[in-house]
Amino acid sequence: MQNFKTLLFSAIKPYSALLFLNSRTAGILLLAITFLNPSVAISGALAVVFTIIFAEFLEFKEAYLAQGFYIYNSLLTGMGIGFIFEPSAMSIALIAISAIFTFMLAFMFNRLFSVYKIPILSLPFSIVTMFLYLASLKYSGLLSTLVHNASMYDIELPLIVGSFFKSLGTIFFLPNTLAGVLIALLVVYFSRITLIMALVGFYFGVMVHSYLLGSYQQALYDPYAFNYILVAIALCGVFLLPTIKNFFLALIGVAISVVLTDAIGVLFNYYAIPVFTLPFNITVIVFIFILSIIYYKEFNTDIKYTPEESLSNYLSKIFRFGETPTKLSLPFSGEWSVYQAFDDEWTHKGHYKYAYDFVKKLDTKTYKNDGLYAKDYYAFGESILAPVSGYVIDMRQDLADNIIGEVDRVNNWGNYIIIKSDLGFFVEISHLMQYSISVNVGDYIQANCIIAKCGNSGYSPEPHIHIQVQELGIIGSFTKKFIFCEYIQEKHLVLNQVPKKDEIIHSVIHDRSISSRFIYILDDQFSYEVYEDGQKTGELSFSVKMNALGEFYLKDEADNKLFFYNDLKQFYFYNYIGEESHLKWLFILSPRIPFVSSQTIKFQDYLPVYLVKSKLESFFIELASTVNKQLYKIEVDYEFSNNTLTSKFGSITIEPQHKAHTKISYNNIELRRIQ
């Protein structure tokens, strides 16, 4: 590894990964805590070193080691050897062999499990240590040097309290009250939710175990009770979001792990094999596998450094960009009215409830004259636009349009077209005009291109557009929930929502001249003069950078980072990492720039709590949001008019001939772009 910092972080990160944290500082402190038992500390460190040397020998990519979970299994194996065996030439050889094999097993399991999106957790460690301790029965030299889990220091606490800290310490092979207290202090600094779930998991597990055993004290003395802690944290904070629903799922998982721990303990006791983390691994892997199959919506698909950050990221996304990822553009241009919405009173029921019908109105009527003919209806013959980009996989256009007052009950969908979007879901638009489809099966089409005309075929009482998202690419398939990316309603730009019945909405006309001002290129630099109370106080620059994940961000001189995205409909910021800065205020003032051709447009956005609240306020809001998501909503009104976006926080201005924001104003500060 050429980069020494990457090498060092690869050696430190596994320590913090044992508690599902992602922090160099936490890793260093946890490494220091392990020296309460020098045998554990030295053996663990040796295992990490041997693993990294082996990975270097095989020329593994740095990215693999930087992920941490490839090495923390080896770390556990090394600490496990140090926990039972005193350091010696033989134990060091055993550490090298087992750490390398654990690393290879971890890499193999990760590739196999990733197919089903299942984490490997500490399963490689559990498997290797099982065979390791079986083999050690023949190594008399190792057995004769058994140390009795000795620690250098400890403190006495009442059993009901001390047992929790001892179990927490046992995660690091330190069944020591002092170690547990130090680890708990470290955990609460980085994540209050993690400590809460550790407490809840432990005491709920002890309660269940004591009920089954008939002895509360015996349950408190169980050396493998730390499995309850790990299960609770994993199922409510790490792999699943810290919500009230997942809280109860975690309790169920803890109860299951209690029984598994006893069962495995009885089985392993015959050969004196430690149970270690096997109950935790089995419980969590089974839960995640089952929940992934049913597409459980409260999965933590974007795991951050702490559960608090994961929850904040999730809530910001669902409030700002919609709870469902299935998004459509409107299938029309101009102004239309909602005839039927989701789960409406006529045909949108049961498995077919997620669909929308649109009609055109003029003076509250959908037709002119007496409405006796299809051509009298304003919707009839109007162009239908592709709501997504994708391939046309099925269509029909030979059915005649119904005479007004009649419906085709045999060919319910009438003329239709089905598109498989680039994201994998299927969109069906039906009741099209006879022979009006302008594309063919197999064609790739772009969103917003004309694909057909509105008709009155199938089960259609009057000309209208019917649109739905389907589970399968066949006509008549069950529907799935979706949202519309954007539409205008009474001069308000509505984002990532669906309109209500009878609401009149207008399609958005995009202004490419605005879009072109926010097409940033890597290493673009934007310089500004800084004014306070009208007096120039200095200059600064924002530069465009990209991380290893391909995410673009603006970076200032203090290394603060503001992440952005341009989806050709709008430019928006979605994450900020750093301290108080002008970049942070840029996010607050301009969370998004809509590319809308309109004199004046208003819209609402939801700012992340950490942007506008203090750390203490954010702590309480994030904690309360685990019970009630709505508490996280911070709604702000914005108005975009004459190239200026204003809100209660200040304003930003853009200019037709220049890229980026040309003026940024808040409080008594103004940033003016240097051209």
XYZ file of C-alpha atoms in Angstrom:
675
model
C 0.000 0.000 0.000
C 1.649 3.213 -1.110
C -0.441 5.541 1.016
C 0.657 5.320 4.658
C -2.501 7.049 5.894
C -4.667 4.463 4.170
C -2.552 1.700 5.711
C -2.912 3.193 9.185
C -6.655 3.716 8.831
C -7.057 0.133 7.605
C -5.404 -1.010 10.835
C -7.477 1.269 13.100
C -10.906 1.073 11.462
C -11.638 -2.571 12.436
C -11.712 -1.582 16.122
C -14.498 0.968 15.614
C -16.273 -1.373 13.180
C -16.876 -3.833 16.037
C -19.366 -1.295 17.424
C -20.670 -0.310 13.966
C -18.889 3.032 14.179
C -16.791 4.583 11.418
C -14.304 6.816 13.149
C -10.522 6.912 13.367
C -10.754 8.511 16.790
C -13.074 5.785 18.074
C -10.741 3.140 16.646
C -7.685 4.590 18.397
C -9.502 4.869 21.739
C -10.858 1.338 21.504
C -7.377 0.037 20.696
C -6.121 1.770 23.834
C -8.920 0.228 25.926
C -7.965 -3.292 24.801
C -4.672 -2.882 26.677
C -6.594 -3.488 29.895
C -5.748 -7.059 28.884
C -2.347 -6.863 27.136
C -2.690 -10.396 25.806
C -5.912 -9.457 23.988
C -4.482 -6.148 22.755
C -1.238 -7.592 21.403
C -2.904 -10.617 19.806
C -5.528 -8.459 18.123
C -2.945 -6.010 16.797
C -0.814 -8.873 15.479
C -3.818 -10.349 13.669
C -4.461 -7.011 11.939
C -0.802 -6.668 10.940
C -0.613 -10.215 9.577
C -3.815 -9.659 7.594
C -2.601 -6.425 6.022
C 0.766 -7.974 5.125
C -1.019 -10.905 3.496
C -3.352 -8.549 1.611
C -0.338 -6.595 0.398
C 1.331 -9.816 -0.694
C -1.735 -10.659 -2.802
C -1.904 -7.022 -4.034
C -5.421 -6.439 -2.779
C -6.906 -3.093 -3.712
C -6.761 -0.419 -1.022
C -10.523 0.048 -1.301
C -11.116 -3.489 -0.036
C -9.076 -2.969 3.125
C -10.498 0.504 3.731
C -13.977 -0.965 4.130
C -12.997 -2.438 7.487
C -15.195 -5.536 7.617
C -12.616 -7.599 5.743
C -10.180 -7.041 8.608
C -12.329 -6.817 11.752
C -13.095 -10.522 11.544
C -9.350 -11.182 11.649
C -9.071 -8.738 14.562
C -11.720 -10.689 16.485
C -9.944 -13.960 15.772
C -6.655 -12.553 17.072
C -8.246 -11.098 20.212
C -10.029 -14.417 20.794
C -6.694 -16.255 20.780
C -5.209 -13.674 23.136
C -8.218 -14.025 25.403
C -7.655 -17.767 25.911
C -3.943 -18.261 25.265
C -0.965 -16.434 26.623
C 1.277 -14.871 23.924
C 3.956 -17.292 22.809
C 5.680 -18.394 19.622
C 3.009 -21.028 19.121
C 0.106 -18.662 19.719
C 1.634 -16.068 17.377
C 1.888 -18.713 14.657
C -1.722 -19.636 15.319
C -2.731 -15.958 15.102
C -1.024 -15.603 11.721
C -2.651 -18.738 10.292
C -6.150 -18.049 11.609
C -6.111 -14.303 10.786
C -5.146 -14.957 7.168
C -7.754 -17.680 6.769
C -10.422 -15.496 8.411
C -9.579 -12.695 5.980
C -9.953 -14.992 2.967
C -13.195 -16.392 4.334
C -14.529 -12.879 4.920
C -13.710 -11.882 1.351
C -15.353 -15.029 -0.042
C -18.467 -14.669 2.122
C -18.860 -11.034 1.183
C -18.887 -11.878 -2.524
C -21.421 -14.678 -1.976
C -23.653 -12.768 0.443
C -23.635 -9.557 -1.607
C -25.824 -11.297 -4.204
C -28.611 -11.216 -1.604
C -27.460 -7.910 -0.046
C -26.657 -9.624 3.249
C -23.771 -8.430 5.465
C -21.197 -10.991 6.566
C -21.042 -9.516 10.090
C -18.633 -11.583 12.215
C -19.649 -14.932 10.736
C -16.129 -15.709 9.375
C -14.724 -15.151 12.877
C -17.358 -17.463 14.408
C -16.571 -20.239 11.938
C -12.779 -19.965 12.172
C -12.726 -19.841 15.987
C -14.964 -22.905 16.151
C -12.415 -24.937 14.180
C -9.532 -23.217 15.931
C -10.654 -24.287 19.405
C -11.392 -27.790 18.186
C -7.842 -28.007 16.834
C -6.393 -26.553 20.061
C -7.586 -29.608 21.976
C -4.566 -31.388 20.492
C -2.108 -28.581 21.209
C -1.129 -29.255 24.803
C 1.331 -26.398 24.866
C -1.406 -23.878 24.250
C -3.792 -25.358 26.776
C -1.168 -25.351 29.514
C -0.683 -21.599 29.091
C -4.359 -20.728 29.482
C -4.878 -17.377 31.190
C -8.061 -16.736 33.057
C -9.201 -13.671 31.168
C -7.042 -11.446 33.334
C -7.350 -7.664 33.132
C -4.980 -5.148 34.632
C -7.653 -3.008 36.329
C -11.306 -3.280 37.225
C -13.991 -1.613 39.344
C -16.890 -2.985 41.358
C -20.480 -2.025 40.591
C -23.824 -3.551 41.650
C -24.552 -6.722 39.672
C -27.535 -5.310 37.781
C -25.404 -2.412 36.505
C -22.008 -4.049 36.313
C -23.312 -6.981 34.270
C -24.232 -4.629 31.420
C -20.813 -2.998 31.345
C -19.108 -6.375 31.593
C -21.118 -7.656 28.618
C -20.274 -4.521 26.646
C -16.588 -5.065 27.384
C -16.847 -8.727 26.371
C -17.455 -7.624 22.767
C -13.729 -6.763 22.841
C -12.855 -9.870 24.888
C -12.684 -7.702 28.001
C -15.246 -9.106 30.489
C -14.329 -6.195 32.668
C -16.552 -3.545 34.238
C -14.051 -0.723 33.741
C -13.620 -1.617 30.073
C -17.402 -1.580 29.626
C -17.704 1.831 31.290
C -14.993 3.294 29.048
C -16.583 1.787 25.925
C -20.022 3.101 26.968
C -18.625 6.626 27.408
C -17.044 6.438 23.977
C -20.261 5.128 22.411
C -22.473 7.802 23.966
C -20.137 10.493 22.610
C -20.502 9.220 19.047
C -24.083 7.877 19.134
C -26.767 8.132 21.805
C -29.067 5.826 19.832
C -26.403 3.085 19.837
C -26.061 3.236 23.623
C -29.835 3.269 24.124
C -30.239 0.169 21.960
C -27.330 -1.508 23.755
C -29.078 -0.953 27.104
C -32.493 -1.969 25.792
C -31.135 -5.054 24.052
C -29.175 -6.252 27.068
C -31.865 -5.812 29.723
C -34.675 -7.091 27.520
C -32.564 -10.148 26.687
C -31.797 -10.701 30.378
C -35.505 -10.376 31.206
C -36.456 -13.001 28.603
C -33.593 -15.262 29.660
C -34.418 -14.983 33.368
C -38.038 -15.898 32.607
C -36.904 -18.997 30.698
C -34.258 -19.961 33.277
C -36.250 -19.038 36.345
C -33.235 -17.118 37.700
C -32.513 -13.438 37.204
C -28.989 -13.681 38.612
C -28.063 -16.580 36.365
C -29.213 -14.564 33.347
C -27.090 -11.591 34.453
C -24.008 -13.793 34.774
C -24.376 -15.254 31.254
C -21.002 -14.609 29.531
C -22.649 -14.489 26.094
C -25.286 -11.857 26.893
C -23.335 -9.411 24.718
C -25.112 -11.037 21.748
C -28.295 -9.254 22.859
C -26.486 -5.914 22.656
C -25.174 -6.555 19.150
C -28.541 -7.791 17.851
C -30.380 -4.723 19.182
C -27.893 -2.253 17.706
C -27.798 -4.024 14.328
C -31.590 -4.265 13.952
C -32.423 -0.764 15.122
C -29.769 1.680 14.024
C -27.327 0.025 11.655
C -28.882 -2.275 9.047
C -32.415 -1.107 9.828
C -33.255 2.516 10.525
C -33.734 3.578 14.159
C -37.539 3.838 14.083
C -40.256 2.697 16.486
C -41.211 -0.193 14.210
C -37.639 -1.432 14.023
C -37.347 -1.013 17.787
C -39.917 -3.772 18.242
C -38.283 -5.852 15.507
C -35.035 -5.574 17.459
C -36.749 -6.830 20.619
C -38.037 -9.850 18.700
C -34.526 -10.446 17.403
C -33.090 -10.235 20.923
C -35.612 -12.804 22.190
C -34.651 -15.177 19.369
C -30.947 -14.707 20.136
C -31.561 -15.676 23.772
C -32.811 -19.116 22.750
C -30.103 -19.512 20.091
C -27.388 -18.638 22.613
C -28.537 -21.339 25.027
C -28.998 -23.918 22.266
C -25.571 -23.311 20.739
C -24.016 -23.215 24.221
C -25.343 -26.685 25.043
C -24.155 -28.027 21.674
C -20.685 -26.459 21.883
C -20.136 -27.247 25.541
C -19.321 -30.883 24.770
C -16.081 -29.803 23.080
C -15.574 -26.680 25.211
C -16.040 -24.415 22.172
C -16.941 -20.806 23.042
C -20.251 -19.559 21.589
C -18.893 -16.059 20.916
C -21.007 -14.118 18.313
C -22.668 -17.001 16.458
C -26.195 -16.287 17.863
C -25.885 -12.639 16.836
C -24.798 -13.592 13.323
C -27.568 -16.121 12.753
C -30.289 -13.834 14.102
C -29.340 -10.705 12.162
C -28.568 -12.501 8.888
C -31.942 -14.294 8.952
C -33.786 -11.032 9.679
C -32.036 -9.119 6.907
C -32.509 -11.913 4.389
C -36.258 -12.150 5.070
C -36.793 -8.384 5.107
C -34.865 -7.929 1.862
C -37.104 -10.462 0.104
C -40.278 -8.567 1.071
C -38.684 -5.188 0.143
C -38.995 -3.846 3.678
C -39.053 -0.074 3.335
C -37.222 0.866 6.545
C -33.939 -0.730 5.534
C -30.918 1.487 6.056
C -29.759 1.426 2.443
C -27.192 4.187 2.964
C -25.340 3.400 6.187
C -23.612 6.459 7.627
C -21.121 6.902 10.477
C -23.802 6.685 13.207
C -27.511 5.745 13.458
C -28.263 9.438 13.989
C -26.649 10.341 10.681
C -28.390 7.454 8.927
C -31.775 8.593 10.251
C -31.074 12.214 9.334
C -30.036 11.195 5.828
C -33.138 9.011 5.386
C -35.616 11.612 6.665
C -34.043 14.363 4.566
C -34.392 12.184 1.482
C -38.017 11.164 1.984
C -39.157 14.693 2.818
C -37.172 16.393 0.050
C -37.325 13.757 -2.692
C -40.303 11.568 -1.817
C -40.667 8.342 0.137
C -40.937 6.176 -2.971
C -38.111 6.014 -5.527
C -40.606 5.333 -8.341
C -41.000 8.721 -10.023
C -42.699 9.724 -13.252
C -42.879 12.834 -15.356
C -46.363 13.955 -16.304
C -47.614 12.182 -19.464
C -48.868 15.448 -20.966
C -48.086 19.106 -21.511
C -50.293 22.009 -20.566
C -53.082 22.055 -17.990
C -55.067 18.948 -16.990
C -57.390 17.916 -14.175
C -57.326 14.810 -11.958
C -60.331 12.616 -12.795
C -59.314 9.701 -10.545
C -56.457 9.449 -8.036
C -55.087 6.569 -5.937
C -57.705 4.286 -4.359
C -60.553 6.322 -5.836
C -64.278 5.587 -5.889
C -64.593 3.929 -9.318
C -62.056 1.676 -11.012
C -58.904 2.444 -9.021
C -59.440 -0.204 -6.346
C -57.695 -3.195 -4.789
C -54.627 -4.376 -6.700
C -55.251 -1.623 -9.275
C -55.551 1.296 -6.865
C -52.216 2.946 -7.762
C -53.268 4.690 -10.971
C -54.180 8.174 -12.179
C -56.740 9.408 -14.708
C -56.423 12.876 -16.243
C -58.896 14.934 -18.289
C -58.766 18.425 -19.798
C -61.265 21.041 -18.669
C -62.382 24.459 -19.808
C -64.716 26.387 -17.523
C -65.277 23.263 -15.365
C -66.389 21.193 -18.381
C -64.394 18.465 -20.159
C -66.136 18.993 -23.505
C -67.553 21.613 -25.840
C -71.006 21.713 -27.427
C -73.116 18.921 -25.936
C -70.273 16.415 -25.639
C -71.984 13.890 -27.922
C -68.838 12.943 -29.830
C -65.325 11.994 -28.759
C -63.904 14.895 -30.739
C -65.943 17.290 -28.566
C -63.739 16.429 -25.569
C -60.732 18.647 -24.970
C -58.515 15.663 -24.097
C -59.272 13.731 -27.302
C -56.326 13.793 -29.713
C -53.976 15.542 -27.272
C -50.362 14.366 -27.361
C -49.235 11.881 -24.734
C -45.630 12.139 -23.554
C -43.350 9.366 -22.302
C -43.275 9.608 -18.476
C -39.909 7.798 -18.281
C -36.950 6.878 -20.431
C -36.849 3.215 -21.369
C -37.820 0.496 -23.836
C -41.281 -0.086 -25.292
C -42.028 -3.729 -24.461
C -45.726 -4.058 -25.374
C -48.462 -2.097 -27.133
C -51.805 -2.303 -28.887
C -53.485 0.277 -31.116
C -56.077 -1.455 -33.321
C -59.173 -0.880 -31.164
C -61.687 1.742 -32.251
C -62.468 4.661 -29.958
C -65.765 4.267 -28.134
C -68.871 6.191 -29.001
C -69.679 8.483 -26.085
C -71.995 6.631 -23.706
C -70.537 3.195 -24.537
C -67.558 1.327 -23.096
C -65.611 -1.742 -24.222
C -65.969 -4.234 -21.340
C -64.035 -6.962 -23.175
C -60.848 -4.998 -23.898
C -60.738 -3.153 -20.611
C -57.413 -1.347 -21.188
C -58.173 -0.375 -24.763
C -55.184 0.697 -26.817
C -52.133 0.849 -24.588
C -48.380 1.083 -24.372
C -46.063 -0.444 -21.732
C -42.579 0.971 -21.111
C -39.825 -0.632 -19.070
C -38.012 2.273 -17.436
C -34.258 2.509 -17.062
C -34.757 1.891 -13.332
C -36.509 -1.432 -13.945
C -40.163 -0.666 -13.207
C -42.971 -0.793 -15.791
C -45.301 2.043 -16.808
C -48.583 1.455 -18.639
C -50.653 4.180 -20.353
C -54.025 3.154 -21.739
C -57.242 4.254 -23.545
C -55.140 5.634 -26.428
C -56.544 6.837 -29.743
C -56.746 4.157 -32.446
C -53.533 3.922 -34.542
C -52.003 6.935 -32.791
C -48.952 5.270 -31.244
C -45.819 6.675 -32.876
C -43.265 4.167 -31.521
C -42.722 0.433 -31.931
C -42.047 -2.449 -29.570
C -38.306 -2.575 -28.917
C -37.777 1.167 -29.415
C -35.817 3.077 -26.785
C -37.579 6.345 -25.976
C -36.599 9.402 -23.969
C -38.820 10.874 -21.277
C -41.110 13.668 -22.503
C -41.089 12.607 -26.158
C -44.483 12.209 -27.914
C -45.540 8.543 -28.014
C -49.301 8.595 -28.778
C -52.535 10.563 -28.600
C -55.268 10.549 -25.978
C -58.266 8.476 -27.022
C -61.408 6.787 -25.751
C -60.741 3.068 -26.251
C -61.388 0.277 -23.743
C -63.348 0.766 -20.544
C -63.428 4.547 -20.922
C -66.569 6.664 -20.398
C -64.876 9.710 -21.955
C -61.465 10.547 -23.438
C -58.799 10.595 -20.731
C -55.239 9.496 -19.926
C -54.850 6.511 -17.622
C -51.343 5.921 -16.199
C -50.032 3.374 -13.726
C -46.811 1.719 -12.582
C -46.899 -2.076 -12.691
C -45.100 -4.961 -11.008
C -44.735 -6.816 -14.327
C -44.473 -5.864 -17.988
C -47.757 -7.471 -19.029
C -51.161 -5.893 -19.466
C -53.363 -6.246 -16.404
C -50.485 -6.542 -13.935
C -50.992 -5.286 -10.372
C -50.073 -1.673 -9.716
C -47.350 -0.109 -7.562
C -47.208 3.224 -5.764
C -45.458 6.104 -7.535
C -45.095 9.876 -7.427
C -44.728 12.629 -10.021
C -41.370 14.418 -10.163
C -42.842 17.887 -10.493
C -45.908 19.845 -11.535
C -47.289 23.349 -11.107
C -50.411 24.090 -9.128
C -51.604 27.672 -8.697
C -48.118 29.116 -9.354
C -46.580 26.706 -6.850
C -44.009 24.193 -8.003
C -44.921 20.891 -6.341
C -42.104 18.353 -6.092
C -42.204 14.578 -5.632
C -45.877 14.298 -4.761
C -49.200 13.299 -6.305
C -52.180 15.633 -6.771
C -55.617 15.076 -5.229
C -58.823 14.350 -7.072
C -60.229 17.294 -9.069
C -57.061 19.326 -8.637
C -55.898 21.209 -11.719
C -52.201 20.890 -12.444
C -49.885 22.204 -15.126
C -46.821 20.582 -16.613
C -43.449 22.230 -16.099
C -41.714 23.922 -19.005
C -37.975 23.685 -18.454
C -35.616 26.551 -19.174
C -32.388 25.158 -20.617
C -30.646 28.487 -20.208
C -30.915 28.066 -16.410
C -29.804 24.446 -16.593
C -26.657 25.337 -18.536
C -25.510 27.652 -15.739
C -25.295 24.694 -13.358
C -23.414 22.200 -15.473
C -20.263 22.040 -13.382
C -17.015 20.467 -14.562
C -14.445 18.868 -12.263
C -12.028 21.492 -10.876
C -14.263 24.407 -11.854
C -13.509 27.265 -9.472
C -15.839 30.080 -8.434
C -14.316 33.053 -6.635
C -16.209 35.604 -4.540
C -15.587 38.893 -2.783
C -16.919 38.893 0.780
C -18.723 41.974 2.105
C -19.926 42.546 5.665
C -22.250 45.513 6.202
C -21.251 46.747 2.762
C -17.500 46.666 3.480
C -15.208 44.236 1.665
C -13.524 41.900 4.155
C -11.838 39.362 1.898
C -12.118 36.833 -0.891
C -12.823 33.118 -1.095
C -13.227 30.352 -3.662
C -15.353 27.257 -4.100
C -13.957 24.469 -6.262
C -15.714 21.457 -7.809
C -14.404 18.076 -6.641
C -15.435 14.432 -6.879
C -15.039 11.615 -4.337
C -14.377 7.906 -4.876
C -18.124 7.223 -5.196
C -18.449 9.607 -8.140
C -20.307 12.223 -6.052
C -19.633 15.856 -6.940
C -19.282 18.557 -4.310
C -18.205 22.150 -3.775
C -15.204 22.553 -1.488
C -13.902 25.680 0.243
C -10.490 26.517 1.724
C -11.475 25.001 5.101
C -12.287 21.655 3.431
C -16.036 21.987 4.030
C -17.982 20.004 1.438
C -21.370 20.707 -0.137
C -22.658 17.860 -2.311
C -24.798 18.655 -5.363
C -26.596 17.010 -8.284
C -28.047 18.180 -11.593
C -30.835 15.928 -12.936
C -31.585 18.249 -15.898
C -34.832 19.322 -14.216
C -33.277 21.049 -11.245
C -29.981 21.635 -9.523
C -29.967 20.725 -5.855
C -27.750 20.294 -2.819
C -28.301 17.160 -0.765
C -25.566 16.874 1.871
C -23.166 19.078 3.789
C -20.085 17.969 5.708
C -18.233 20.585 7.705
C -18.486 23.401 10.188
C -20.169 26.817 10.037
C -19.302 28.342 6.644
C -20.559 30.221 3.597
C -21.083 26.838 1.897
C -23.441 25.789 4.654
C -25.433 28.981 4.136
C -25.493 28.394 0.395
C -27.339 25.115 1.107
C -29.829 26.938 3.364
C -30.407 29.763 0.876
C -30.559 27.607 -2.234
C -31.364 23.934 -1.539
C -32.453 23.667 -5.168
C -32.724 25.755 -8.332
C -35.713 24.697 -10.481
C -35.164 25.037 -14.220
C -38.610 26.554 -14.738
C -39.711 28.925 -17.475
C -41.979 31.158 -15.408
C -42.001 34.766 -14.292
C -42.501 33.844 -10.633
C -42.670 30.408 -9.048
C -42.993 29.403 -5.407
C -42.039 26.103 -3.829
C -41.322 24.515 -0.473
C -38.275 22.575 0.595
C -37.346 20.673 3.746
C -33.945 21.522 5.184
C -31.931 18.947 7.153
C -32.092 19.654 10.892
C -28.316 19.936 11.275
C -28.273 22.943 8.924
C -30.535 25.235 10.932
C -30.476 23.878 14.490
C -27.764 23.760 17.140
C -26.080 20.466 17.984
C -28.104 20.166 21.189
C -31.388 20.887 19.399
C -30.452 18.464 16.618
C -29.752 15.774 19.208
C -33.232 16.015 20.737
C -34.991 16.336 17.369
C -33.192 13.306 15.915
C -33.939 11.256 19.028
C -37.625 12.242 18.971
C -37.783 11.520 15.225
C -37.195 7.832 15.916
C -40.758 7.831 17.301
C -42.371 10.527 15.122
C -40.762 11.232 11.734
C -42.760 14.437 11.250
C -40.774 16.143 14.011
C -37.809 16.223 11.625
C -39.646 18.353 9.076
C -38.298 21.881 8.736
C -40.343 23.405 5.938
C -39.106 26.580 4.246
C -40.887 28.662 1.585
C -38.893 29.846 -1.428
C -39.757 32.156 -4.324
C -37.882 32.131 -7.623
C -38.420 35.301 -9.646
C -36.274 37.206 -12.155
C -33.236 34.985 -11.557
C -33.369 35.528 -7.781
C -34.287 32.922 -5.173
C -35.482 34.371 -1.865
C -36.500 32.974 1.513
C -36.651 34.117 5.140
C -32.923 33.358 5.406
C -31.779 35.614 2.546
C -31.348 35.355 -1.218
C -29.165 34.169 -4.064
C -28.971 35.529 -7.610
C -27.943 33.942 -10.892
C -27.115 35.694 -14.159
C -27.780 34.482 -17.731
C -24.185 34.927 -18.889
C -22.397 33.319 -15.914
C -22.228 29.906 -14.263
C -23.129 29.245 -10.622
C -24.586 31.626 -8.035
C -23.412 35.167 -8.727
C -24.619 36.775 -5.495
C -25.203 35.156 -2.095
C -26.795 37.295 0.645
C -27.639 36.413 4.252
C -27.657 38.295 7.558
C -25.193 41.169 7.043
C -23.007 39.217 4.617
C -22.913 39.321 0.837
C -20.756 37.242 -1.511
C -20.285 38.718 -4.993
C -18.972 36.499 -7.765
C -15.675 37.676 -9.289
C -16.174 37.427 -13.049
